[in-house]
Amino acid sequence: MKTTLFFALVGLACLPGCATVNPVRVHPWQRAALADPIMDPNRDPLGKQMSEHVSFSREAASGGGGVGGSGCGCN
Amino acid sequence: MSPPHNHLRLSLGLALLAVLTPWAAAQVKPGDLFPKLAGVGLLGKLPETEGRVVLVDFWASWCAPCHASFPAYGRLQAKFSPRGLVILAVSVDESEGDYEAFVRKLAPSFSVVRDATQRLAAGVDVPGMPTSYLVDRNGRVRSVHEGFHSGVTEAELDREIEALLAEK
């Protein structure tokens, strides 16, 4: 009985970890590397146009490529 | 072998710790006391803030809106510092070179320090870059501005600072 209660309480202790929506979160002040222009997938306009052309040809789909800018998430 | 009630005490302690942990670094919100600036390892000269209205801004050299915010803070500094406003811009840059290049380029007229260990930013749990906290004469946060939106944020701060300076 006591052992069951012990494990039940230890299990309960672990629950708040599951409650966090985003457990591995890069905080706003830690995003220096993400803000680097090298992290912008659209930094090469010609390469972007090429990959969009390939995507359109193969998938018969265009657009929906995401938003501009790198990953600092500012503003 | 330890008695069963020791197991119970341990598990109750763990449960209590787990329940309290998510609140350990609560985000600073309007109405909260702003954390003490001294003793958190800020690099640079801290201005005298006791009994003053203070605008604390968290910024970084890699944050584009922060570039736009500095001239606006310069204008607020010029307008309100004779009446007692203190503006403190806290950089969260880990790179000293990037920090110094930014400060050299924008040459702010207000106080700038660097939170190299990011202890203050983590303690305040800054929600985004940049974020500014307007703190009243009693050290209590009166408003939080997340992000910097040209024209809008400056006008809001202007109005709020005016009202806070009018309070005795």
Coordinates of N, CA and C in Angstrom, one line a residue:
Chain A
M1 N 0.8 -1.2 0.0 CA 0.0 0.0 0.0 C 0.9 1.3 0.0
K2 N 1.9 1.3 1.0 CA 2.7 2.4 1.1 C 3.6 2.6 -0.2
T3 N 4.1 1.4 -0.7 CA 4.9 1.5 -1.9 C 4.1 2.0 -3.1
T4 N 2.8 1.6 -3.2 CA 2.0 2.1 -4.3 C 1.8 3.6 -4.2
L5 N 1.6 4.0 -2.9 CA 1.4 5.5 -2.7 C 2.7 6.2 -3.1
F6 N 3.8 5.6 -2.7 CA 5.1 6.2 -3.0 C 5.3 6.5 -4.5
F7 N 5.0 5.4 -5.3 CA 5.2 5.5 -6.7 C 4.1 6.4 -7.3
A8 N 2.9 6.4 -6.8 CA 1.9 7.3 -7.3 C 2.3 8.8 -7.1
L9 N 2.9 9.1 -5.9 CA 3.3 10.5 -5.6 C 4.5 10.9 -6.5
V10 N 5.4 9.9 -6.7 CA 6.6 10.2 -7.6 C 6.1 10.5 -9.0
G11 N 5.1 9.7 -9.5 CA 4.5 9.9 -10.8 C 3.8 11.3 -10.9
L12 N 3.2 11.7 -9.8 CA 2.5 13.0 -9.7 C 3.5 14.1 -9.8
A13 N 4.7 13.8 -9.2 CA 5.8 14.8 -9.2 C 6.3 15.1 -10.6
C14 N 6.2 14.1 -11.4 CA 6.7 14.2 -12.8 C 5.7 14.9 -13.7
L15 N 4.4 15.0 -13.3 CA 3.4 15.5 -14.2 C 3.6 17.0 -14.7
P16 N 4.0 17.9 -13.8 CA 4.2 19.3 -14.3 C 5.1 19.4 -15.5
G17 N 6.0 18.5 -15.7 CA 6.9 18.5 -16.8 C 6.1 18.3 -18.1
C18 N 5.0 17.4 -18.0 CA 4.2 17.2 -19.2 C 3.3 18.3 -19.5
A19 N 3.0 19.1 -18.4 CA 2.0 20.2 -18.6 C 2.6 21.4 -19.3
T20 N 4.0 21.5 -19.4 CA 4.6 22.6 -20.1 C 4.3 22.4 -21.6
V21 N 3.8 23.4 -22.3 CA 3.5 23.4 -23.7 C 4.8 23.1 -24.5
N22 N 5.8 23.9 -24.2 CA 7.0 23.8 -25.0 C 8.2 23.6 -24.0
P23 N 8.5 22.3 -23.6 CA 9.5 22.1 -22.6 C 10.9 22.5 -23.0
V24 N 11.3 22.4 -24.3 CA 12.6 22.9 -24.7 C 12.4 24.2 -25.4
R25 N 12.5 25.3 -24.7 CA 12.2 26.6 -25.3 C 13.5 27.4 -25.4
V26 N 13.7 28.0 -26.5 CA 14.8 28.9 -26.7 C 14.3 30.3 -26.3
H27 N 14.8 30.8 -25.2 CA 14.3 32.1 -24.6 C 14.6 33.2 -25.6
P28 N 13.8 34.3 -25.6 CA 14.1 35.4 -26.5 C 15.5 36.0 -26.4
W29 N 16.1 35.9 -25.2 CA 17.4 36.5 -25.0 C 18.5 35.5 -25.5
Q30 N 18.1 34.3 -25.9 CA 19.1 33.3 -26.3 C 19.1 33.1 -27.8
R31 N 18.5 34.1 -28.5 CA 18.3 33.8 -30.0 C 19.3 34.5 -30.9
A32 N 20.5 34.8 -30.3 CA 21.5 35.4 -31.2 C 21.9 34.6 -32.4
A33 N 22.1 33.3 -32.2 CA 22.5 32.4 -33.3 C 21.4 32.3 -34.3
L34 N 20.2 32.2 -33.8 CA 19.0 32.1 -34.7 C 18.8 33.3 -35.5
A35 N 19.2 34.5 -35.0 CA 19.0 35.7 -35.7 C 20.0 36.0 -36.8
D36 N 21.1 35.1 -36.8 CA 22.1 35.3 -37.8 C 21.5 35.1 -39.2
P37 N 21.9 36.0 -40.1 CA 21.4 36.0 -41.5 C 21.6 34.6 -42.2
I38 N 22.6 33.9 -41.7 CA 22.8 32.5 -42.3 C 21.7 31.6 -42.0
M39 N 20.9 31.9 -41.0 CA 19.7 31.0 -40.6 C 18.5 31.3 -41.5
D40 N 18.6 32.4 -42.3 CA 17.5 32.7 -43.2 C 17.5 31.8 -44.4
P41 N 16.5 30.9 -44.6 CA 16.5 30.0 -45.7 C 16.3 30.7 -47.1
N42 N 15.9 32.0 -47.0 CA 15.7 32.8 -48.3 C 16.8 33.8 -48.5
R43 N 18.0 33.5 -48.0 CA 19.0 34.5 -48.1 C 19.6 34.5 -49.5
D44 N 19.4 33.4 -50.3 CA 19.8 33.3 -51.7 C 18.6 33.4 -52.6
P45 N 18.3 34.5 -53.2 CA 17.1 34.6 -54.0 C 17.0 33.7 -55.2
L46 N 18.2 33.5 -55.8 CA 18.2 32.6 -57.0 C 18.0 31.2 -56.6
G47 N 18.6 30.8 -55.5 CA 18.4 29.4 -55.0 C 17.0 29.2 -54.6
K48 N 16.4 30.2 -54.0 CA 15.0 30.1 -53.5 C 14.1 29.9 -54.8
Q49 N 14.3 30.7 -55.8 CA 13.5 30.6 -57.0 C 13.6 29.2 -57.6
M50 N 14.8 28.7 -57.6 CA 15.1 27.4 -58.2 C 14.4 26.3 -57.4
S51 N 14.5 26.3 -56.1 CA 13.8 25.3 -55.3 C 12.3 25.4 -55.4
E52 N 11.8 26.6 -55.5 CA 10.4 26.8 -55.7 C 9.9 26.2 -57.0
H53 N 10.7 26.4 -58.0 CA 10.4 25.9 -59.4 C 10.4 24.4 -59.4
V54 N 11.4 23.8 -58.7 CA 11.4 22.3 -58.6 C 10.2 21.8 -57.8
S55 N 9.9 22.5 -56.7 CA 8.7 22.1 -55.9 C 7.4 22.2 -56.7
F56 N 7.3 23.3 -57.5 CA 6.1 23.4 -58.3 C 6.0 22.3 -59.4
S57 N 7.2 22.0 -60.0 CA 7.2 21.0 -61.1 C 6.9 19.6 -60.6
R58 N 7.4 19.3 -59.4 CA 7.2 18.0 -58.8 C 5.9 17.8 -58.1
E59 N 5.5 18.8 -57.3 CA 4.4 18.7 -56.4 C 3.1 19.4 -57.0
A60 N 3.3 20.1 -58.1 CA 2.2 20.9 -58.7 C 1.6 21.8 -57.7
A61 N 2.5 22.4 -56.9 CA 2.0 23.3 -55.8 C 3.0 24.5 -55.8
S62 N 2.4 25.6 -55.4 CA 3.3 26.8 -55.2 C 2.8 27.6 -54.1
G63 N 3.7 28.5 -53.6 CA 3.3 29.3 -52.4 C 3.4 28.6 -51.1
G64 N 3.1 29.2 -50.1 CA 3.1 28.6 -48.7 C 4.5 28.3 -48.3
G65 N 5.4 29.1 -48.8 CA 6.8 28.8 -48.4 C 7.3 29.3 -47.1
G66 N 6.4 30.0 -46.3 CA 6.8 30.5 -45.0 C 6.9 32.0 -45.0
V67 N 7.4 32.5 -43.9 CA 7.5 33.9 -43.7 C 9.0 34.3 -43.9
G68 N 9.2 35.6 -44.2 CA 10.6 36.0 -44.3 C 11.3 36.2 -43.0
G69 N 12.6 36.5 -43.1 CA 13.4 36.8 -41.9 C 14.0 35.5 -41.3
S70 N 15.0 35.8 -40.4 CA 15.6 34.7 -39.7 C 14.8 34.4 -38.4
G71 N 15.5 33.8 -37.5 CA 14.7 33.2 -36.4 C 14.8 34.0 -35.0
C72 N 15.1 35.3 -35.0 CA 15.2 35.9 -33.7 C 13.8 36.1 -33.1
G73 N 12.8 36.1 -33.9 CA 11.4 36.2 -33.4 C 11.1 37.6 -32.7
C74 N 11.9 38.6 -33.1 CA 11.7 39.9 -32.5 C 10.4 40.5 -33.0
N75 N 9.9 41.4 -32.1 CA 8.6 42.1 -32.4 C 7.5 41.1 -32.5
Chain B
M1 N 17.1 -1.0 6.3 CA 16.0 -0.4 5.4 C 15.3 0.7 6.1
S2 N 15.0 1.8 5.3 CA 14.4 3.0 5.9 C 12.9 2.7 6.2
P3 N 12.4 3.3 7.2 CA 10.9 3.0 7.5 C 10.1 3.6 6.4
P4 N 8.9 3.0 6.1 CA 8.0 3.5 5.0 C 7.6 4.9 5.1
H5 N 7.5 5.5 6.3 CA 7.1 6.9 6.4 C 8.2 7.9 5.8
N6 N 9.4 7.4 5.7 CA 10.5 8.2 5.1 C 10.3 8.3 3.6
H7 N 9.8 7.2 3.0 CA 9.4 7.2 1.6 C 8.3 8.2 1.3
L8 N 7.4 8.2 2.2 CA 6.2 9.1 2.1 C 6.7 10.6 2.1
R9 N 7.6 10.9 3.1 CA 8.1 12.2 3.3 C 8.8 12.7 2.0
L10 N 9.7 11.7 1.5 CA 10.5 12.0 0.3 C 9.6 12.3 -0.9
S11 N 8.5 11.5 -1.1 CA 7.7 11.6 -2.2 C 6.8 12.9 -2.1
L12 N 6.4 13.2 -0.9 CA 5.6 14.4 -0.7 C 6.5 15.6 -1.0
G13 N 7.8 15.6 -0.6 CA 8.7 16.7 -0.8 C 8.9 16.9 -2.3
L14 N 9.1 15.7 -3.0 CA 9.2 15.8 -4.5 C 8.0 16.4 -5.2
A15 N 6.8 16.0 -4.7 CA 5.6 16.5 -5.3 C 5.5 18.0 -5.1
L16 N 5.8 18.4 -3.9 CA 5.8 19.9 -3.6 C 6.8 20.7 -4.4
L17 N 8.0 20.1 -4.6 CA 9.0 20.7 -5.4 C 8.5 20.9 -6.8
A18 N 7.9 19.8 -7.3 CA 7.5 19.8 -8.7 C 6.4 20.8 -9.0
V19 N 5.5 20.9 -7.9 CA 4.4 21.9 -8.1 C 4.9 23.3 -8.1
L20 N 6.0 23.6 -7.2 CA 6.4 24.9 -7.1 C 7.4 25.3 -8.2
T21 N 8.1 24.4 -8.8 CA 9.1 24.7 -9.8 C 8.6 25.5 -11.0
P22 N 7.4 25.2 -11.6 CA 7.0 26.1 -12.7 C 6.8 27.5 -12.4
W23 N 6.7 27.9 -11.1 CA 6.5 29.3 -10.8 C 7.8 29.9 -10.3
A24 N 8.9 29.2 -10.4 CA 10.2 29.7 -9.8 C 10.6 30.9 -10.6
A25 N 10.5 31.0 -11.9 CA 10.9 32.1 -12.7 C 9.7 32.8 -13.3
A26 N 8.9 33.4 -12.5 CA 7.6 34.0 -13.0 C 8.0 35.2 -13.8
Q27 N 7.2 35.4 -14.8 CA 7.4 36.6 -15.6 C 7.0 37.9 -14.9
V28 N 7.9 38.9 -15.0 CA 7.6 40.2 -14.3 C 6.5 40.9 -15.1
K29 N 5.4 41.3 -14.3 CA 4.2 41.9 -15.0 C 3.9 43.2 -14.3
P30 N 3.0 44.0 -14.9 CA 2.6 45.3 -14.3 C 2.1 45.0 -12.8
G31 N 2.6 45.8 -11.9 CA 2.2 45.6 -10.5 C 3.2 44.9 -9.7
D32 N 4.1 44.2 -10.3 CA 5.2 43.5 -9.6 C 6.4 44.5 -9.3
L33 N 7.1 44.2 -8.3 CA 8.4 44.9 -8.1 C 9.4 44.5 -9.1
F34 N 10.1 45.5 -9.7 CA 11.2 45.1 -10.6 C 12.4 44.6 -9.8
P35 N 13.0 43.5 -10.2 CA 14.2 43.0 -9.5 C 15.3 44.0 -9.3
K36 N 16.1 43.9 -8.2 CA 17.2 44.8 -8.0 C 18.2 44.7 -9.1
L37 N 18.7 45.8 -9.5 CA 19.7 45.8 -10.7 C 21.1 45.5 -10.2
A38 N 21.3 45.8 -8.9 CA 22.7 45.6 -8.4 C 22.8 44.1 -8.0
G39 N 24.0 43.6 -8.1 CA 24.3 42.2 -7.7 C 23.9 41.1 -8.6
V40 N 23.5 41.5 -9.9 CA 23.2 40.4 -10.9 C 24.3 40.4 -12.0
G41 N 25.4 41.0 -11.7 CA 26.5 40.9 -12.7 C 26.4 41.8 -13.9
L42 N 25.7 42.9 -13.8 CA 25.6 43.8 -15.0 C 26.9 44.5 -15.2
L43 N 27.4 44.5 -16.5 CA 28.6 45.1 -16.8 C 28.4 46.5 -17.3
G44 N 29.0 47.5 -16.6 CA 28.8 48.9 -17.0 C 28.3 49.7 -15.7
K45 N 28.2 51.0 -15.9 CA 27.9 51.8 -14.7 C 26.4 52.0 -14.6
L46 N 25.9 51.6 -13.5 CA 24.4 51.7 -13.2 C 24.1 53.1 -12.8
P47 N 23.0 53.7 -13.3 CA 22.6 55.0 -12.9 C 21.9 54.9 -11.5
E48 N 21.8 56.1 -10.9 CA 21.0 56.2 -9.6 C 19.5 56.1 -10.0
T49 N 18.9 55.1 -9.4 CA 17.4 54.9 -9.8 C 16.5 55.0 -8.6
E50 N 17.1 55.2 -7.4 CA 16.3 55.3 -6.2 C 15.3 56.5 -6.2
G51 N 14.0 56.2 -6.1 CA 13.0 57.2 -6.1 C 12.7 57.9 -7.5
R52 N 13.2 57.3 -8.5 CA 13.1 57.8 -9.9 C 12.2 57.0 -10.7
V53 N 11.6 57.6 -11.7 CA 10.9 56.8 -12.7 C 11.9 56.2 -13.7
V54 N 11.9 54.9 -13.9 CA 12.9 54.3 -14.7 C 12.3 53.5 -15.9
L55 N 12.9 53.6 -17.0 CA 12.5 52.8 -18.2 C 13.7 51.8 -18.4
V56 N 13.4 50.5 -18.1 CA 14.4 49.5 -18.4 C 14.1 48.8 -19.7
D57 N 15.1 48.8 -20.6 CA 14.8 48.2 -21.9 C 15.8 47.1 -22.1
F58 N 15.3 45.9 -22.5 CA 16.2 44.8 -22.8 C 16.3 44.7 -24.3
W59 N 17.6 44.7 -24.8 CA 17.8 44.8 -26.2 C 19.0 43.9 -26.5
A60 N 19.2 43.7 -27.8 CA 20.4 42.9 -28.3 C 20.9 43.5 -29.6
S61 N 22.1 43.3 -29.9 CA 22.7 43.9 -31.2 C 22.1 43.2 -32.4
W62 N 21.6 41.9 -32.2 CA 21.1 41.1 -33.3 C 19.6 41.3 -33.5
C63 N 19.0 42.2 -32.8 CA 17.6 42.4 -32.8 C 17.3 43.7 -33.6
A64 N 16.6 43.5 -34.8 CA 16.4 44.7 -35.7 C 15.5 45.8 -35.1
P65 N 14.4 45.5 -34.4 CA 13.6 46.5 -33.8 C 14.4 47.3 -32.7
C66 N 15.4 46.7 -32.1 CA 16.2 47.4 -31.1 C 16.9 48.6 -31.7
H67 N 17.3 48.4 -33.0 CA 18.0 49.5 -33.7 C 17.0 50.7 -33.8
A68 N 15.8 50.4 -34.1 CA 14.8 51.4 -34.3 C 14.4 52.1 -33.0
S69 N 14.6 51.3 -31.9 CA 14.1 51.8 -30.6 C 15.1 52.9 -30.0
F70 N 16.4 52.7 -30.3 CA 17.4 53.6 -29.6 C 17.1 55.1 -29.9
P71 N 16.9 55.5 -31.2 CA 16.7 56.9 -31.4 C 15.4 57.4 -30.6
A72 N 14.4 56.6 -30.5 CA 13.2 57.0 -29.8 C 13.5 57.2 -28.3
Y73 N 14.3 56.2 -27.7 CA 14.7 56.4 -26.3 C 15.5 57.7 -26.1
G74 N 16.3 58.0 -27.1 CA 17.1 59.2 -27.1 C 16.2 60.4 -27.0
R75 N 15.1 60.4 -27.8 CA 14.2 61.5 -27.7 C 13.5 61.6 -26.4
L76 N 13.1 60.4 -25.8 CA 12.4 60.4 -24.5 C 13.4 60.9 -23.4
Q77 N 14.6 60.5 -23.6 CA 15.7 60.9 -22.6 C 15.8 62.4 -22.6
A78 N 15.9 63.0 -23.8 CA 16.1 64.4 -24.0 C 14.9 65.2 -23.4
K79 N 13.7 64.6 -23.6 CA 12.5 65.3 -23.2 C 12.2 65.2 -21.6
F80 N 12.5 64.0 -21.1 CA 12.1 63.7 -19.7 C 13.2 63.7 -18.7
S81 N 14.4 63.5 -19.1 CA 15.5 63.4 -18.1 C 15.6 64.6 -17.2
P82 N 15.4 65.8 -17.7 CA 15.4 67.0 -16.7 C 14.4 66.9 -15.6
R83 N 13.3 66.1 -15.9 CA 12.2 65.9 -14.9 C 12.4 64.7 -14.0
G84 N 13.5 64.0 -14.3 CA 13.8 62.8 -13.4 C 13.7 61.4 -14.0
L85 N 13.5 61.3 -15.3 CA 13.4 60.0 -15.9 C 14.8 59.4 -16.1
V86 N 14.9 58.1 -15.8 CA 16.2 57.4 -16.0 C 15.9 56.3 -17.0
I87 N 16.7 56.3 -18.1 CA 16.5 55.2 -19.1 C 17.8 54.3 -19.0
L88 N 17.5 53.0 -18.8 CA 18.6 52.1 -18.7 C 18.4 51.0 -19.7
A89 N 19.3 50.9 -20.7 CA 19.2 49.9 -21.7 C 20.1 48.7 -21.4
V90 N 19.5 47.5 -21.2 CA 20.2 46.4 -20.8 C 20.4 45.4 -22.0
S91 N 21.6 45.3 -22.4 CA 21.9 44.4 -23.5 C 22.0 42.9 -23.0
V92 N 21.5 42.0 -23.8 CA 21.6 40.6 -23.4 C 22.7 39.9 -24.3
D93 N 23.5 40.8 -25.0 CA 24.5 40.2 -25.9 C 25.6 39.4 -25.1
E94 N 25.8 38.3 -25.6 CA 26.9 37.5 -25.0 C 28.3 37.9 -25.6
S95 N 28.2 38.4 -26.8 CA 29.4 38.9 -27.5 C 29.7 40.3 -27.2
E96 N 30.9 40.5 -26.5 CA 31.2 41.9 -26.1 C 31.5 42.8 -27.3
G97 N 32.1 42.2 -28.4 CA 32.4 42.9 -29.6 C 31.2 43.4 -30.3
D98 N 30.1 42.6 -30.4 CA 28.9 43.0 -31.0 C 28.2 44.1 -30.2
Y99 N 28.2 44.0 -28.9 CA 27.7 45.0 -28.0 C 28.3 46.3 -28.2
E100 N 29.7 46.3 -28.2 CA 30.4 47.5 -28.3 C 30.2 48.2 -29.7
A101 N 30.2 47.4 -30.7 CA 30.0 47.9 -32.1 C 28.6 48.6 -32.2
F102 N 27.6 48.0 -31.6 CA 26.2 48.6 -31.6 C 26.2 49.9 -30.8
V103 N 26.8 49.9 -29.6 CA 26.8 51.1 -28.8 C 27.6 52.2 -29.5
R104 N 28.7 51.8 -30.1 CA 29.6 52.8 -30.8 C 28.8 53.5 -32.0
K105 N 28.1 52.6 -32.7 CA 27.3 53.1 -33.9 C 26.2 54.0 -33.5
L106 N 25.4 53.6 -32.5 CA 24.2 54.4 -32.1 C 24.4 55.4 -31.1
A107 N 25.6 55.4 -30.4 CA 26.0 56.4 -29.4 C 24.8 56.9 -28.6
P108 N 24.2 56.0 -27.7 CA 23.0 56.4 -27.0 C 23.4 57.5 -25.9
S109 N 22.4 58.4 -25.6 CA 22.6 59.4 -24.6 C 22.2 59.0 -23.3
F110 N 21.6 57.7 -23.2 CA 21.2 57.2 -21.9 C 22.1 56.1 -21.5
S111 N 21.9 55.5 -20.2 CA 22.7 54.5 -19.7 C 22.6 53.2 -20.4
V112 N 23.7 52.5 -20.6 CA 23.7 51.2 -21.3 C 24.6 50.3 -20.5
V113 N 24.1 49.1 -20.2 CA 24.9 48.1 -19.5 C 24.7 46.7 -20.2
R114 N 25.5 45.8 -19.9 CA 25.4 44.5 -20.6 C 25.2 43.4 -19.5
D115 N 24.1 42.6 -19.8 CA 23.8 41.5 -18.9 C 24.5 40.2 -19.6
A116 N 25.8 40.2 -19.4 CA 26.6 39.1 -20.1 C 26.2 37.7 -19.7
T117 N 25.8 37.6 -18.4 CA 25.4 36.2 -18.0 C 23.9 36.0 -18.2
Q118 N 23.2 37.0 -18.6 CA 21.8 36.9 -18.9 C 21.0 36.6 -17.7
R119 N 21.5 36.8 -16.5 CA 20.8 36.5 -15.2 C 19.6 37.4 -15.0
L120 N 19.8 38.7 -15.3 CA 18.6 39.6 -15.1 C 17.5 39.3 -16.1
A121 N 17.9 39.0 -17.4 CA 16.9 38.7 -18.4 C 16.1 37.5 -18.0
A122 N 16.8 36.5 -17.5 CA 16.2 35.2 -17.1 C 15.3 35.4 -15.9
G123 N 15.8 36.3 -14.9 CA 15.0 36.5 -13.7 C 13.7 37.3 -14.0
V124 N 13.8 38.2 -15.0 CA 12.6 38.9 -15.4 C 11.7 38.1 -16.3
D125 N 12.4 37.1 -16.9 CA 11.7 36.3 -18.0 C 11.1 37.2 -19.1
V126 N 12.1 37.8 -19.7 CA 11.7 38.8 -20.8 C 10.9 38.0 -21.9
P127 N 9.7 38.5 -22.3 CA 8.9 37.8 -23.2 C 9.3 37.9 -24.7
G128 N 10.1 38.9 -25.0 CA 10.5 39.0 -26.4 C 11.6 40.1 -26.5
M129 N 12.2 40.2 -27.7 CA 13.2 41.3 -27.8 C 12.7 42.3 -28.9
P130 N 12.7 43.6 -28.6 CA 13.1 44.1 -27.3 C 11.8 44.2 -26.4
T131 N 12.0 44.3 -25.1 CA 10.9 44.5 -24.1 C 11.4 45.6 -23.2
S132 N 10.5 46.6 -22.9 CA 10.8 47.7 -22.0 C 9.8 47.6 -20.8
Y133 N 10.3 48.0 -19.7 CA 9.5 48.0 -18.4 C 9.6 49.4 -17.9
L134 N 8.4 50.0 -17.7 CA 8.3 51.3 -17.1 C 8.1 51.1 -15.6
V135 N 9.0 51.6 -14.8 CA 9.0 51.4 -13.4 C 8.8 52.7 -12.6
D136 N 7.9 52.7 -11.7 CA 7.5 53.9 -11.0 C 8.6 54.2 -9.9
R137 N 8.3 55.3 -9.1 CA 9.3 55.8 -8.1 C 9.4 54.8 -7.0
N138 N 8.5 53.9 -6.8 CA 8.5 52.9 -5.7 C 9.1 51.6 -6.2
G139 N 9.6 51.5 -7.5 CA 10.2 50.3 -8.0 C 9.2 49.3 -8.5
R140 N 8.0 49.8 -8.7 CA 6.9 48.8 -9.2 C 6.7 49.0 -10.7
V141 N 6.6 47.9 -11.4 CA 6.4 47.9 -12.8 C 5.0 48.4 -13.1
R142 N 4.9 49.4 -14.0 CA 3.6 50.0 -14.3 C 3.1 49.6 -15.7
S143 N 4.1 49.4 -16.6 CA 3.7 48.9 -17.9 C 4.8 48.1 -18.5
V144 N 4.5 47.2 -19.4 CA 5.5 46.4 -20.1 C 5.2 46.5 -21.6
H145 N 6.2 46.9 -22.4 CA 6.0 47.0 -23.8 C 6.9 45.9 -24.5
E146 N 6.2 44.9 -25.1 CA 6.9 43.9 -25.8 C 7.0 44.2 -27.2
G147 N 8.3 44.2 -27.7 CA 8.5 44.6 -29.1 C 8.6 46.1 -29.2
F148 N 9.1 46.7 -30.3 CA 9.1 48.1 -30.5 C 8.4 48.4 -31.9
H149 N 7.3 49.1 -31.8 CA 6.6 49.4 -33.1 C 6.7 51.0 -33.3
S150 N 7.5 51.3 -34.3 CA 7.8 52.7 -34.6 C 6.5 53.6 -34.5
G151 N 6.7 54.7 -33.8 CA 5.5 55.6 -33.7 C 4.6 55.2 -32.6
V152 N 4.2 54.0 -32.6 CA 3.2 53.6 -31.6 C 3.8 53.5 -30.2
T153 N 4.9 52.7 -30.1 CA 5.5 52.4 -28.7 C 6.0 53.8 -28.1
E154 N 6.6 54.6 -29.0 CA 7.1 55.8 -28.5 C 6.0 56.7 -27.9
A155 N 4.9 56.8 -28.7 CA 3.8 57.6 -28.2 C 3.2 57.1 -26.9
E156 N 3.1 55.8 -26.8 CA 2.6 55.2 -25.6 C 3.5 55.5 -24.4
L157 N 4.8 55.3 -24.6 CA 5.7 55.5 -23.5 C 5.7 57.0 -23.1
D158 N 5.6 57.9 -24.1 CA 5.6 59.3 -23.8 C 4.5 59.7 -22.9
R159 N 3.3 59.1 -23.2 CA 2.1 59.4 -22.4 C 2.2 58.8 -21.0
E160 N 2.7 57.6 -20.9 CA 2.9 56.9 -19.6 C 3.9 57.5 -18.7
I161 N 5.0 57.9 -19.4 CA 6.1 58.6 -18.6 C 5.6 59.9 -18.0
E162 N 4.9 60.7 -18.9 CA 4.3 61.9 -18.5 C 3.4 61.8 -17.2
A163 N 2.6 60.7 -17.3 CA 1.7 60.5 -16.1 C 2.4 60.0 -14.9
L164 N 3.5 59.2 -15.1 CA 4.2 58.7 -13.9 C 5.0 59.9 -13.3
L165 N 5.6 60.7 -14.1 CA 6.4 61.8 -13.5 C 5.5 62.8 -12.8
A166 N 4.2 62.9 -13.2 CA 3.3 63.8 -12.5 C 2.9 63.2 -11.1
E167 N 3.1 61.9 -10.9 CA 2.7 61.3 -9.6 C 3.8 61.7 -8.6
K168 N 3.4 62.0 -7.3 CA 4.3 62.4 -6.3 C 4.8 61.1 -5.5

